[in-house]
PDB file of C-alpha atoms in Angstrom:
ATOM      1  CA  MET A  92      17.756 -15.527 -17.497  1.00 65.00           C
ATOM      2  CA  SER A  93      20.168 -12.838 -16.357  1.00 75.00           C
ATOM      3  CA  ALA A  94      18.721  -9.747 -14.745  1.00 86.00           C
ATOM      4  CA  PRO A  95      18.523  -6.902 -17.284  1.00 90.00           C
ATOM      5  CA  GLN A  96      20.933  -4.127 -16.347  1.00 94.00           C
ATOM      6  CA  VAL A  97      19.080  -1.017 -15.201  1.00 95.00           C
ATOM      7  CA  THR A  98      19.928   2.240 -13.440  1.00 95.00           C
ATOM      8  CA  LEU A  99      18.109   3.292 -10.283  1.00 96.00           C
ATOM      9  CA  ARG A 100      18.344   6.907  -9.135  1.00 95.00           C
ATOM     10  CA  VAL A 101      17.523   7.684  -5.517  1.00 96.00           C
ATOM     11  CA  ALA A 102      17.585  10.609  -3.101  1.00 90.00           C
ATOM     12  CA  GLY A 103      20.836  11.609  -1.465  1.00 77.00           C
ATOM     13  CA  PRO A 104      23.371  14.407  -0.965  1.00 66.00           C
ATOM     14  CA  GLY A 105      24.581  16.271  -4.011  1.00 60.00           C
ATOM     15  CA  GLY A 106      21.633  15.430  -6.206  1.00 61.00           C
ATOM     16  CA  GLY A 107      21.145  11.805  -5.207  1.00 73.00           C
ATOM     17  CA  GLY A 108      22.734   8.446  -5.663  1.00 88.00           C
ATOM     18  CA  VAL A 109      22.833   5.881  -8.442  1.00 92.00           C
ATOM     19  CA  LEU A 110      22.594   2.105  -8.227  1.00 93.00           C
ATOM     20  CA  GLU A 111      23.523   0.021 -11.247  1.00 94.00           C
ATOM     21  CA  LEU A 112      21.414  -3.105 -10.852  1.00 96.00           C
ATOM     22  CA  GLY A 113      21.528  -6.383 -12.725  1.00 93.00           C
ATOM     23  CA  ARG A 114      25.136  -7.546 -12.515  1.00 87.00           C
ATOM     24  CA  THR A 115      24.584  -9.316  -9.209  1.00 92.00           C
ATOM     25  CA  PRO A 116      21.490  -9.555  -6.990  1.00 95.00           C
ATOM     26  CA  CYS A 117      21.154  -6.721  -4.484  1.00 97.00           C
ATOM     27  CA  LEU A 118      20.117  -7.564  -0.921  1.00 98.00           C
ATOM     28  CA  MET A 119      17.747  -5.348   1.052  1.00 98.00           C
ATOM     29  CA  GLY A 120      17.848  -6.089   4.774  1.00 98.00           C
ATOM     30  CA  ILE A 121      14.716  -5.698   6.896  1.00 97.00           C
ATOM     31  CA  VAL A 122      14.599  -3.698  10.136  1.00 96.00           C
ATOM     32  CA  ASN A 123      11.290  -3.423  12.011  1.00 93.00           C
ATOM     33  CA  ALA A 124      11.391  -0.242  14.064  1.00 91.00           C
ATOM     34  CA  SER A 125       8.110  -1.022  15.797  1.00 82.00           C
ATOM     35  CA  GLY A 126       9.226  -4.339  17.279  1.00 67.00           C
ATOM     36  CA  GLU A 127       6.137  -5.917  15.677  1.00 64.00           C
ATOM     37  CA  SER A 128       6.648  -8.471  12.921  1.00 57.00           C
ATOM     38  CA  PHE A 129       4.702 -11.404  11.505  1.00 53.00           C
ATOM     39  CA  SER A 130       7.831 -13.556  11.659  1.00 49.00           C
ATOM     40  CA  GLU A 131       9.457 -12.628  14.977  1.00 58.00           C
ATOM     41  CA  PRO A 132       8.425 -12.316  18.632  1.00 54.00           C
ATOM     42  CA  ARG A 133       6.933  -8.958  19.582  1.00 59.00           C
ATOM     43  CA  LEU A 134       9.462  -6.625  21.178  1.00 59.00           C
ATOM     44  CA  GLN A 135       9.348  -3.168  22.668  1.00 69.00           C
ATOM     45  CA  PRO A 136      10.555  -0.545  20.167  1.00 75.00           C
ATOM     46  CA  SER A 137      14.251   0.212  20.673  1.00 86.00           C
ATOM     47  CA  LEU A 138      16.402   2.673  18.745  1.00 92.00           C
ATOM     48  CA  LYS A 139      19.556   0.946  19.972  1.00 92.00           C
ATOM     49  CA  ARG A 140      18.363  -2.490  18.837  1.00 93.00           C
ATOM     50  CA  GLY A 141      17.356  -1.113  15.439  1.00 94.00           C
ATOM     51  CA  ILE A 142      20.796   0.423  14.863  1.00 96.00           C
ATOM     52  CA  GLU A 143      22.539  -2.773  15.962  1.00 96.00           C
ATOM     53  CA  GLN A 144      20.364  -4.848  13.660  1.00 96.00           C
ATOM     54  CA  ALA A 145      21.032  -2.545  10.706  1.00 97.00           C
ATOM     55  CA  ARG A 146      24.765  -2.642  11.443  1.00 97.00           C
ATOM     56  CA  ARG A 147      24.735  -6.438  11.462  1.00 98.00           C
ATOM     57  CA  LEU A 148      22.758  -6.649   8.216  1.00 98.00           C
ATOM     58  CA  VAL A 149      25.178  -4.292   6.450  1.00 98.00           C
ATOM     59  CA  ALA A 150      28.140  -6.341   7.692  1.00 98.00           C
ATOM     60  CA  GLU A 151      26.421  -9.455   6.319  1.00 98.00           C
ATOM     61  CA  GLY A 152      26.035  -7.947   2.863  1.00 97.00           C
ATOM     62  CA  ALA A 153      22.920  -5.757   2.723  1.00 98.00           C
ATOM     63  CA  GLN A 154      23.269  -2.869   0.270  1.00 96.00           C
ATOM     64  CA  ILE A 155      19.943  -1.321   1.278  1.00 97.00           C
ATOM     65  CA  ILE A 156      18.298  -1.224   4.702  1.00 97.00           C
ATOM     66  CA  ASP A 157      14.491  -1.201   4.617  1.00 97.00           C
ATOM     67  CA  ILE A 158      13.059   0.315   7.797  1.00 97.00           C
ATOM     68  CA  GLY A 159       9.404  -0.106   8.681  1.00 94.00           C
ATOM     69  CA  GLY A 160       7.505   1.525  11.511  1.00 91.00           C
ATOM     70  CA  GLU A 161       4.191  -0.251  10.941  1.00 90.00           C
ATOM     71  CA  SER A 162       4.035  -3.987  10.346  1.00 82.00           C
ATOM     72  CA  ALA A 163       2.009  -5.140   7.337  1.00 77.00           C
ATOM     73  CA  SER A 164       0.571  -7.871   9.572  1.00 74.00           C
ATOM     74  CA  VAL A 165      -3.187  -7.623   9.944  1.00 74.00           C
ATOM     75  CA  ARG A 166      -3.080  -8.737  13.590  1.00 70.00           C
ATOM     76  CA  GLY A 167      -2.248  -5.207  14.783  1.00 72.00           C
ATOM     77  CA  ARG A 168      -3.924  -1.867  14.206  1.00 78.00           C
ATOM     78  CA  ALA A 169      -2.559   0.835  11.930  1.00 84.00           C
ATOM     79  CA  LEU A 170      -0.325   3.385  13.639  1.00 90.00           C
ATOM     80  CA  GLU A 171      -0.982   7.086  13.706  1.00 93.00           C
ATOM     81  CA  ALA A 172       1.460   8.894  11.431  1.00 94.00           C
ATOM     82  CA  ALA A 173       2.967  10.803  14.338  1.00 95.00           C
ATOM     83  CA  ARG A 174       3.793   7.584  16.190  1.00 94.00           C
ATOM     84  CA  GLU A 175       5.242   5.988  13.070  1.00 95.00           C
ATOM     85  CA  ILE A 176       7.462   9.037  12.559  1.00 96.00           C
ATOM     86  CA  GLU A 177       8.682   8.751  16.176  1.00 95.00           C
ATOM     87  CA  LEU A 178       9.761   5.175  15.476  1.00 95.00           C
ATOM     88  CA  VAL A 179      11.216   5.627  12.012  1.00 96.00           C
ATOM     89  CA  ALA A 180      12.831   9.063  11.637  1.00 96.00           C
ATOM     90  CA  PRO A 181      15.464   8.821  14.427  1.00 96.00           C
ATOM     91  CA  LEU A 182      16.454   5.339  13.261  1.00 97.00           C
ATOM     92  CA  VAL A 183      16.793   6.451   9.633  1.00 97.00           C
ATOM     93  CA  GLU A 184      18.940   9.398  10.674  1.00 96.00           C
ATOM     94  CA  ARG A 185      21.277   7.268  12.797  1.00 96.00           C
ATOM     95  CA  VAL A 186      21.612   4.469  10.236  1.00 96.00           C
ATOM     96  CA  VAL A 187      22.425   6.891   7.411  1.00 95.00           C
ATOM     97  CA  GLU A 188      24.854   8.858   9.574  1.00 95.00           C
ATOM     98  CA  GLU A 189      26.657   5.913  11.180  1.00 95.00           C
ATOM     99  CA  LEU A 190      26.551   3.271   8.440  1.00 95.00           C
ATOM    100  CA  GLY A 191      26.468   5.348   5.256  1.00 92.00           C
ATOM    101  CA  VAL A 192      24.063   2.865   3.648  1.00 95.00           C
ATOM    102  CA  LEU A 193      21.048   3.520   1.430  1.00 95.00           C
ATOM    103  CA  VAL A 194      17.853   3.426   3.465  1.00 97.00           C
ATOM    104  CA  SER A 195      14.367   2.744   2.202  1.00 97.00           C
ATOM    105  CA  VAL A 196      11.315   3.276   4.382  1.00 97.00           C
ATOM    106  CA  ASP A 197       8.329   0.965   4.226  1.00 96.00           C
ATOM    107  CA  THR A 198       5.297   3.255   4.503  1.00 96.00           C
ATOM    108  CA  TYR A 199       2.147   4.282   2.684  1.00 96.00           C
ATOM    109  CA  LYS A 200       1.638   7.504   4.663  1.00 97.00           C
ATOM    110  CA  VAL A 201       2.737  10.795   3.078  1.00 97.00           C
ATOM    111  CA  ALA A 202       3.687  12.439   6.373  1.00 97.00           C
ATOM    112  CA  VAL A 203       5.878   9.488   7.326  1.00 97.00           C
ATOM    113  CA  ALA A 204       7.499   9.423   3.894  1.00 97.00           C
ATOM    114  CA  ARG A 205       8.301  13.144   4.142  1.00 97.00           C
ATOM    115  CA  ALA A 206       9.821  12.771   7.611  1.00 97.00           C
ATOM    116  CA  ALA A 207      11.840   9.767   6.454  1.00 97.00           C
ATOM    117  CA  LEU A 208      13.285  11.672   3.496  1.00 97.00           C
ATOM    118  CA  ASP A 209      14.060  14.620   5.770  1.00 96.00           C
ATOM    119  CA  ALA A 210      15.982  12.172   7.988  1.00 96.00           C
ATOM    120  CA  GLY A 211      18.053  10.902   5.052  1.00 95.00           C
ATOM    121  CA  ALA A 212      16.091   8.048   3.491  1.00 96.00           C
ATOM    122  CA  ALA A 213      16.728   7.480  -0.218  1.00 97.00           C
ATOM    123  CA  ILE A 214      13.744   5.308  -1.202  1.00 97.00           C
ATOM    124  CA  ILE A 215      10.072   5.099  -0.240  1.00 98.00           C
ATOM    125  CA  ASN A 216       8.761   1.531  -0.288  1.00 98.00           C
ATOM    126  CA  ASP A 217       5.018   2.010  -0.754  1.00 96.00           C
ATOM    127  CA  VAL A 218       3.213  -1.271  -0.101  1.00 92.00           C
ATOM    128  CA  SER A 219      -0.220   0.220  -0.825  1.00 94.00           C
ATOM    129  CA  GLY A 220       0.068   0.192  -4.611  1.00 94.00           C
ATOM    130  CA  LEU A 221       0.296   3.990  -4.680  1.00 95.00           C
ATOM    131  CA  ARG A 222      -3.140   4.547  -3.138  1.00 94.00           C
ATOM    132  CA  GLU A 223      -1.968   7.973  -1.979  1.00 93.00           C
ATOM    133  CA  GLU A 224      -0.684   9.684  -5.109  1.00 96.00           C
ATOM    134  CA  ALA A 225       0.925  12.369  -2.976  1.00 97.00           C
ATOM    135  CA  ILE A 226       3.625   9.770  -2.234  1.00 97.00           C
ATOM    136  CA  ALA A 227       4.604   9.911  -5.908  1.00 98.00           C
ATOM    137  CA  GLU A 228       4.513  13.709  -5.911  1.00 98.00           C
ATOM    138  CA  LEU A 229       6.811  13.755  -2.882  1.00 98.00           C
ATOM    139  CA  CYS A 230       9.274  11.347  -4.508  1.00 97.00           C
ATOM    140  CA  ALA A 231       9.229  13.461  -7.656  1.00 97.00           C
ATOM    141  CA  GLU A 232       9.964  16.593  -5.628  1.00 96.00           C
ATOM    142  CA  ARG A 233      12.805  14.989  -3.635  1.00 96.00           C
ATOM    143  CA  GLY A 234      14.267  12.738  -6.315  1.00 96.00           C
ATOM    144  CA  ALA A 235      13.663   9.701  -4.126  1.00 97.00           C
ATOM    145  CA  GLY A 236      13.412   6.125  -5.283  1.00 98.00           C
ATOM    146  CA  LEU A 237       9.862   4.770  -5.288  1.00 98.00           C
ATOM    147  CA  VAL A 238       8.859   1.140  -4.883  1.00 98.00           C
ATOM    148  CA  ILE A 239       5.469   0.486  -6.461  1.00 98.00           C
ATOM    149  CA  MET A 240       3.958  -2.765  -5.201  1.00 98.00           C
ATOM    150  CA  HIS A 241       0.970  -4.665  -6.532  1.00 97.00           C
ATOM    151  CA  THR A 242      -1.931  -5.219  -4.176  1.00 96.00           C
ATOM    152  CA  ARG A 243      -5.699  -5.249  -4.412  1.00 94.00           C
ATOM    153  CA  ALA A 244      -6.161  -4.812  -0.660  1.00 91.00           C
ATOM    154  CA  ALA A 245      -6.023  -1.713   1.492  1.00 88.00           C
ATOM    155  CA  PRO A 246      -3.166  -1.529   4.015  1.00 88.00           C
ATOM    156  CA  LYS A 247      -3.704  -3.776   7.060  1.00 80.00           C
ATOM    157  CA  GLN A 248      -6.410  -5.705   5.179  1.00 86.00           C
ATOM    158  CA  ARG A 249      -6.112  -9.401   4.313  1.00 88.00           C
ATOM    159  CA  LEU A 250      -7.754 -10.376   1.042  1.00 90.00           C
ATOM    160  CA  GLN A 251      -7.770 -14.057   0.059  1.00 92.00           C
ATOM    161  CA  ASP A 252     -10.073 -14.861  -2.852  1.00 92.00           C
ATOM    162  CA  ARG A 253      -9.385 -17.803  -5.154  1.00 95.00           C
ATOM    163  CA  ALA A 254     -11.521 -16.179  -7.848  1.00 94.00           C
ATOM    164  CA  LEU A 255      -9.870 -12.751  -7.711  1.00 94.00           C
ATOM    165  CA  TYR A 256      -7.660 -13.129 -10.810  1.00 96.00           C
ATOM    166  CA  ALA A 257      -8.253 -14.664 -14.214  1.00 96.00           C
ATOM    167  CA  ASP A 258      -4.518 -14.406 -15.014  1.00 97.00           C
ATOM    168  CA  VAL A 259      -2.573 -13.180 -12.004  1.00 97.00           C
ATOM    169  CA  SER A 260       0.717 -12.557 -13.841  1.00 97.00           C
ATOM    170  CA  ARG A 261      -0.964 -10.497 -16.553  1.00 97.00           C
ATOM    171  CA  GLU A 262      -3.066  -8.538 -14.088  1.00 97.00           C
ATOM    172  CA  VAL A 263      -0.047  -7.731 -11.888  1.00 98.00           C
ATOM    173  CA  HIS A 264       1.900  -6.612 -14.977  1.00 98.00           C
ATOM    174  CA  ASP A 265      -0.934  -4.368 -16.155  1.00 98.00           C
ATOM    175  CA  PHE A 266      -1.491  -2.895 -12.688  1.00 98.00           C
ATOM    176  CA  LEU A 267       2.193  -2.028 -12.271  1.00 98.00           C
ATOM    177  CA  ALA A 268       2.367  -0.605 -15.796  1.00 98.00           C
ATOM    178  CA  GLY A 269      -0.608   1.630 -15.035  1.00 98.00           C
ATOM    179  CA  ARG A 270       0.721   2.826 -11.679  1.00 98.00           C
ATOM    180  CA  MET A 271       4.135   3.450 -13.195  1.00 98.00           C
ATOM    181  CA  GLN A 272       2.525   5.558 -15.921  1.00 98.00           C
ATOM    182  CA  ARG A 273       0.571   7.509 -13.312  1.00 98.00           C
ATOM    183  CA  ALA A 274       3.722   8.090 -11.243  1.00 98.00           C
ATOM    184  CA  GLY A 275       5.353   9.470 -14.370  1.00 98.00           C
ATOM    185  CA  GLU A 276       2.445  11.849 -14.899  1.00 98.00           C
ATOM    186  CA  LEU A 277       2.998  13.062 -11.332  1.00 98.00           C
ATOM    187  CA  GLY A 278       6.647  13.831 -12.058  1.00 98.00           C
ATOM    188  CA  VAL A 279       8.489  10.647 -11.049  1.00 98.00           C
ATOM    189  CA  ARG A 280      11.188   9.745 -13.560  1.00 97.00           C
ATOM    190  CA  ALA A 281      11.288   6.132 -14.710  1.00 97.00           C
ATOM    191  CA  GLU A 282      14.808   5.772 -13.304  1.00 97.00           C
ATOM    192  CA  GLN A 283      13.444   6.370  -9.785  1.00 97.00           C
ATOM    193  CA  ILE A 284      11.039   3.408  -9.866  1.00 98.00           C
ATOM    194  CA  LEU A 285      11.328  -0.179  -8.625  1.00 98.00           C
ATOM    195  CA  LEU A 286       8.510  -2.673  -9.166  1.00 98.00           C
ATOM    196  CA  ASP A 287       7.373  -5.219  -6.572  1.00 98.00           C
ATOM    197  CA  PRO A 288       4.871  -7.881  -7.753  1.00 98.00           C
ATOM    198  CA  GLY A 289       3.608  -8.198  -4.160  1.00 97.00           C
ATOM    199  CA  PRO A 290       3.845 -11.896  -3.218  1.00 97.00           C
ATOM    200  CA  ASP A 291       1.081 -12.760  -0.688  1.00 96.00           C
ATOM    201  CA  PHE A 292      -0.488  -9.293  -0.827  1.00 95.00           C
ATOM    202  CA  ALA A 293      -4.129  -9.901  -1.832  1.00 95.00           C
ATOM    203  CA  LYS A 294      -3.055 -13.280  -3.164  1.00 97.00           C
ATOM    204  CA  THR A 295      -3.595 -16.839  -2.020  1.00 97.00           C
ATOM    205  CA  PRO A 296      -0.519 -19.104  -1.859  1.00 98.00           C
ATOM    206  CA  HIS A 297      -1.562 -20.647  -5.181  1.00 98.00           C
ATOM    207  CA  GLN A 298      -1.888 -17.227  -6.809  1.00 98.00           C
ATOM    208  CA  THR A 299       1.517 -16.172  -5.468  1.00 98.00           C
ATOM    209  CA  VAL A 300       3.161 -19.292  -6.872  1.00 98.00           C
ATOM    210  CA  GLU A 301       1.504 -18.700 -10.249  1.00 98.00           C
ATOM    211  CA  LEU A 302       2.680 -15.084 -10.176  1.00 98.00           C
ATOM    212  CA  LEU A 303       6.278 -15.976  -9.360  1.00 98.00           C
ATOM    213  CA  ARG A 304       6.311 -18.593 -12.108  1.00 97.00           C
ATOM    214  CA  GLY A 305       5.412 -15.836 -14.574  1.00 96.00           C
ATOM    215  CA  LEU A 306       7.741 -12.960 -13.672  1.00 95.00           C
ATOM    216  CA  ALA A 307       9.345 -12.571 -17.119  1.00 94.00           C
ATOM    217  CA  PRO A 308       6.786 -10.089 -18.552  1.00 95.00           C
ATOM    218  CA  LEU A 309       7.656  -7.571 -15.820  1.00 97.00           C
ATOM    219  CA  HIS A 310      11.059  -7.026 -17.439  1.00 96.00           C
ATOM    220  CA  GLY A 311       9.241  -5.508 -20.383  1.00 96.00           C
ATOM    221  CA  LEU A 312       8.471  -2.500 -18.170  1.00 97.00           C
ATOM    222  CA  GLY A 313      12.184  -1.696 -18.068  1.00 97.00           C
ATOM    223  CA  ARG A 314      12.497  -1.229 -14.312  1.00 98.00           C
ATOM    224  CA  PRO A 315      14.223  -3.258 -11.593  1.00 98.00           C
ATOM    225  CA  VAL A 316      12.123  -5.984 -10.001  1.00 98.00           C
ATOM    226  CA  LEU A 317      12.102  -6.171  -6.207  1.00 98.00           C
ATOM    227  CA  MET A 318      11.284  -9.563  -4.702  1.00 98.00           C
ATOM    228  CA  ALA A 319       9.926  -9.454  -1.136  1.00 97.00           C
ATOM    229  CA  ILE A 320       9.817 -13.223  -0.589  1.00 96.00           C
ATOM    230  CA  SER A 321      11.360 -13.629   2.861  1.00 97.00           C
ATOM    231  CA  ARG A 322       9.418 -15.980   5.195  1.00 97.00           C
ATOM    232  CA  LYS A 323       6.209 -15.343   3.264  1.00 96.00           C
ATOM    233  CA  ASP A 324       2.918 -17.201   3.756  1.00 96.00           C
ATOM    234  CA  PHE A 325       3.152 -19.085   0.463  1.00 98.00           C
ATOM    235  CA  ILE A 326       6.407 -20.646   1.696  1.00 98.00           C
ATOM    236  CA  GLY A 327       4.745 -21.597   4.974  1.00 98.00           C
ATOM    237  CA  ALA A 328       1.790 -23.094   3.106  1.00 98.00           C
ATOM    238  CA  LEU A 329       4.087 -25.193   0.909  1.00 98.00           C
ATOM    239  CA  THR A 330       6.364 -26.375   3.728  1.00 98.00           C
ATOM    240  CA  ALA A 331       4.030 -26.348   6.754  1.00 98.00           C
ATOM    241  CA  ARG A 332       6.613 -24.215   8.592  1.00 97.00           C
ATOM    242  CA  SER A 333       6.093 -21.264  10.920  1.00 96.00           C
ATOM    243  CA  PRO A 334       7.672 -17.947   9.841  1.00 95.00           C
ATOM    244  CA  ALA A 335      11.002 -18.278  11.675  1.00 93.00           C
ATOM    245  CA  ALA A 336      11.510 -21.773  10.194  1.00 96.00           C
ATOM    246  CA  ARG A 337      11.108 -20.724   6.551  1.00 97.00           C
ATOM    247  CA  LEU A 338      14.745 -19.985   5.683  1.00 98.00           C
ATOM    248  CA  SER A 339      15.188 -22.976   3.370  1.00 98.00           C
ATOM    249  CA  GLY A 340      11.999 -22.098   1.517  1.00 98.00           C
ATOM    250  CA  THR A 341      13.068 -18.468   1.326  1.00 98.00           C
ATOM    251  CA  LEU A 342      16.388 -19.467  -0.260  1.00 98.00           C
ATOM    252  CA  ALA A 343      14.529 -21.603  -2.802  1.00 98.00           C
ATOM    253  CA  ALA A 344      12.382 -18.591  -3.689  1.00 98.00           C
ATOM    254  CA  LEU A 345      15.549 -16.470  -3.860  1.00 98.00           C
ATOM    255  CA  ALA A 346      17.082 -18.937  -6.327  1.00 97.00           C
ATOM    256  CA  HIS A 347      13.954 -18.847  -8.471  1.00 97.00           C
ATOM    257  CA  GLY A 348      13.849 -15.054  -8.394  1.00 97.00           C
ATOM    258  CA  ALA A 349      17.510 -14.783  -9.337  1.00 96.00           C
ATOM    259  CA  ASP A 350      16.977 -17.238 -12.207  1.00 95.00           C
ATOM    260  CA  ALA A 351      14.001 -15.140 -13.327  1.00 96.00           C
ATOM    261  CA  GLY A 352      16.144 -12.000 -13.443  1.00 96.00           C
ATOM    262  CA  ALA A 353      14.928 -10.141 -10.347  1.00 97.00           C
ATOM    263  CA  HIS A 354      17.228  -7.371  -9.152  1.00 98.00           C
ATOM    264  CA  VAL A 355      16.619  -6.696  -5.451  1.00 98.00           C
ATOM    265  CA  PHE A 356      15.694  -9.191  -2.736  1.00 98.00           C
ATOM    266  CA  ARG A 357      14.136  -8.018   0.534  1.00 98.00           C
ATOM    267  CA  VAL A 358      15.168 -10.525   3.203  1.00 98.00           C
ATOM    268  CA  HIS A 359      15.435 -11.007   6.951  1.00 97.00           C
ATOM    269  CA  ASP A 360      18.365 -13.460   6.835  1.00 97.00           C
ATOM    270  CA  VAL A 361      20.969 -11.465   4.928  1.00 98.00           C
ATOM    271  CA  ALA A 362      23.978 -13.628   5.855  1.00 98.00           C
ATOM    272  CA  ALA A 363      22.329 -16.815   4.596  1.00 98.00           C
ATOM    273  CA  ALA A 364      21.121 -15.102   1.426  1.00 98.00           C
ATOM    274  CA  ALA A 365      24.580 -13.649   0.722  1.00 98.00           C
ATOM    275  CA  ASP A 366      26.262 -17.026   1.248  1.00 98.00           C
ATOM    276  CA  PHE A 367      23.721 -18.693  -1.011  1.00 98.00           C
ATOM    277  CA  LEU A 368      24.245 -16.157  -3.787  1.00 97.00           C
ATOM    278  CA  LYS A 369      28.040 -16.354  -3.482  1.00 97.00           C
ATOM    279  CA  VAL A 370      28.145 -20.138  -3.908  1.00 97.00           C
ATOM    280  CA  ARG A 371      25.525 -19.986  -6.655  1.00 96.00           C
ATOM    281  CA  GLY A 372      27.541 -17.332  -8.492  1.00 95.00           C
ATOM    282  CA  ALA A 373      30.755 -19.353  -8.224  1.00 96.00           C
ATOM    283  CA  LEU A 374      29.141 -22.519  -9.563  1.00 96.00           C
ATOM    284  CA  ARG A 375      27.473 -20.655 -12.425  1.00 93.00           C
ATOM    285  CA  GLY A 376      30.739 -19.012 -13.449  1.00 93.00           C
ATOM    286  CA  GLU A 377      29.470 -15.544 -12.533  1.00 90.00           C
ATOM    287  CA  LEU A 378      31.922 -15.119  -9.653  1.00 92.00           C
ATOM    288  CA  ALA A 379      35.679 -15.455 -10.158  1.00 94.00           C
ATOM    289  CA  VAL A 380      37.230 -18.146  -7.962  1.00 96.00           C
ATOM    290  CA  PRO A 381      40.966 -17.600  -7.250  1.00 96.00           C
ATOM    291  CA  VAL A 382      43.215 -20.551  -8.051  1.00 97.00           C
ATOM    292  CA  ASP A 383      44.705 -20.275  -4.565  1.00 97.00           C
ATOM    293  CA  LEU A 384      41.341 -20.328  -2.791  1.00 97.00           C
ATOM    294  CA  ALA A 385      41.710 -22.340   0.412  1.00 96.00           C
ATOM    295  CA  LEU A 386      39.756 -22.907   3.592  1.00 96.00           C
ATOM    296  CA  PRO A 387      41.346 -21.291   6.673  1.00 94.00           C
ATOM    297  CA  GLU A 388      42.278 -23.857   9.293  1.00 93.00           C
ATOM    298  CA  ALA A 389      40.142 -22.071  11.869  1.00 93.00           C
ATOM    299  CA  LEU A 390      37.066 -22.869   9.745  1.00 94.00           C
ATOM    300  CA  ARG A 391      37.898 -26.502   9.014  1.00 93.00           C
ATOM    301  CA  TYR A 392      36.374 -27.979  12.173  1.00 91.00           C
ATOM    302  CA  GLU A 393      33.831 -26.978  14.776  1.00 87.00           C
ATOM    303  CA  GLU A 394      35.426 -26.460  18.158  1.00 81.00           C
TER     304      GLU A 394
END
């Protein structure tokens, strides 16, 4: 199915910005400000490296940069809010100022979300399932976009229970519908909300696959669907690949999500995802192909 066309309103100068989603998939590039990631070697935090990474992802086709100061990986401890702000706020400010791109910030802490919005972020990506309702109140006050993700686990907690869901797709739908309603009661307009079904979060690989097979009901909620499928555990379980070797599986999940009408894809490998979507769009007749399209000689052979 084609992605339903929806409007997303986010924070920004002059009353905020507007994204019209649904015509083509939107890519959200991932930048880990902490240097800690489940899918990459641990690195010392570096503002310079974060800016360079964001610049590269934008050049490759990312329309949104998602900056996280605390990894969702359970192998490390949660950061104090003050430390997370030190990592995130300067990077948000520089990326917005130098690249002029929409920035979302991956956090479940109100203080971090406030500092991120002060620094110029447009969206708060709350991976806690809106456990802290003050996040919604803040987004309502600032006009910021709000990602509501499904999870049954607390942040930094791994929950794998094969008996947790009777019908995972239905339960995810109902959870997101309820949290969306609550966000509305707290002042968040529907047009500010994105919905993330939460692949792998409090889900076994089997449950994630079942969930992604049954995405269609989420469109009934009328909001854009964000797919955070990059290098996820369910792909590793299916392919027996470590995180950095899961690109092919990620692209397969991207194809499925696009076919299911998802709007935004959160990915590490933006260039590969953009190339994949371009060729897919051309072959499906969704992308115009000029009659004089030709391969430049410099790209015909490897030197």
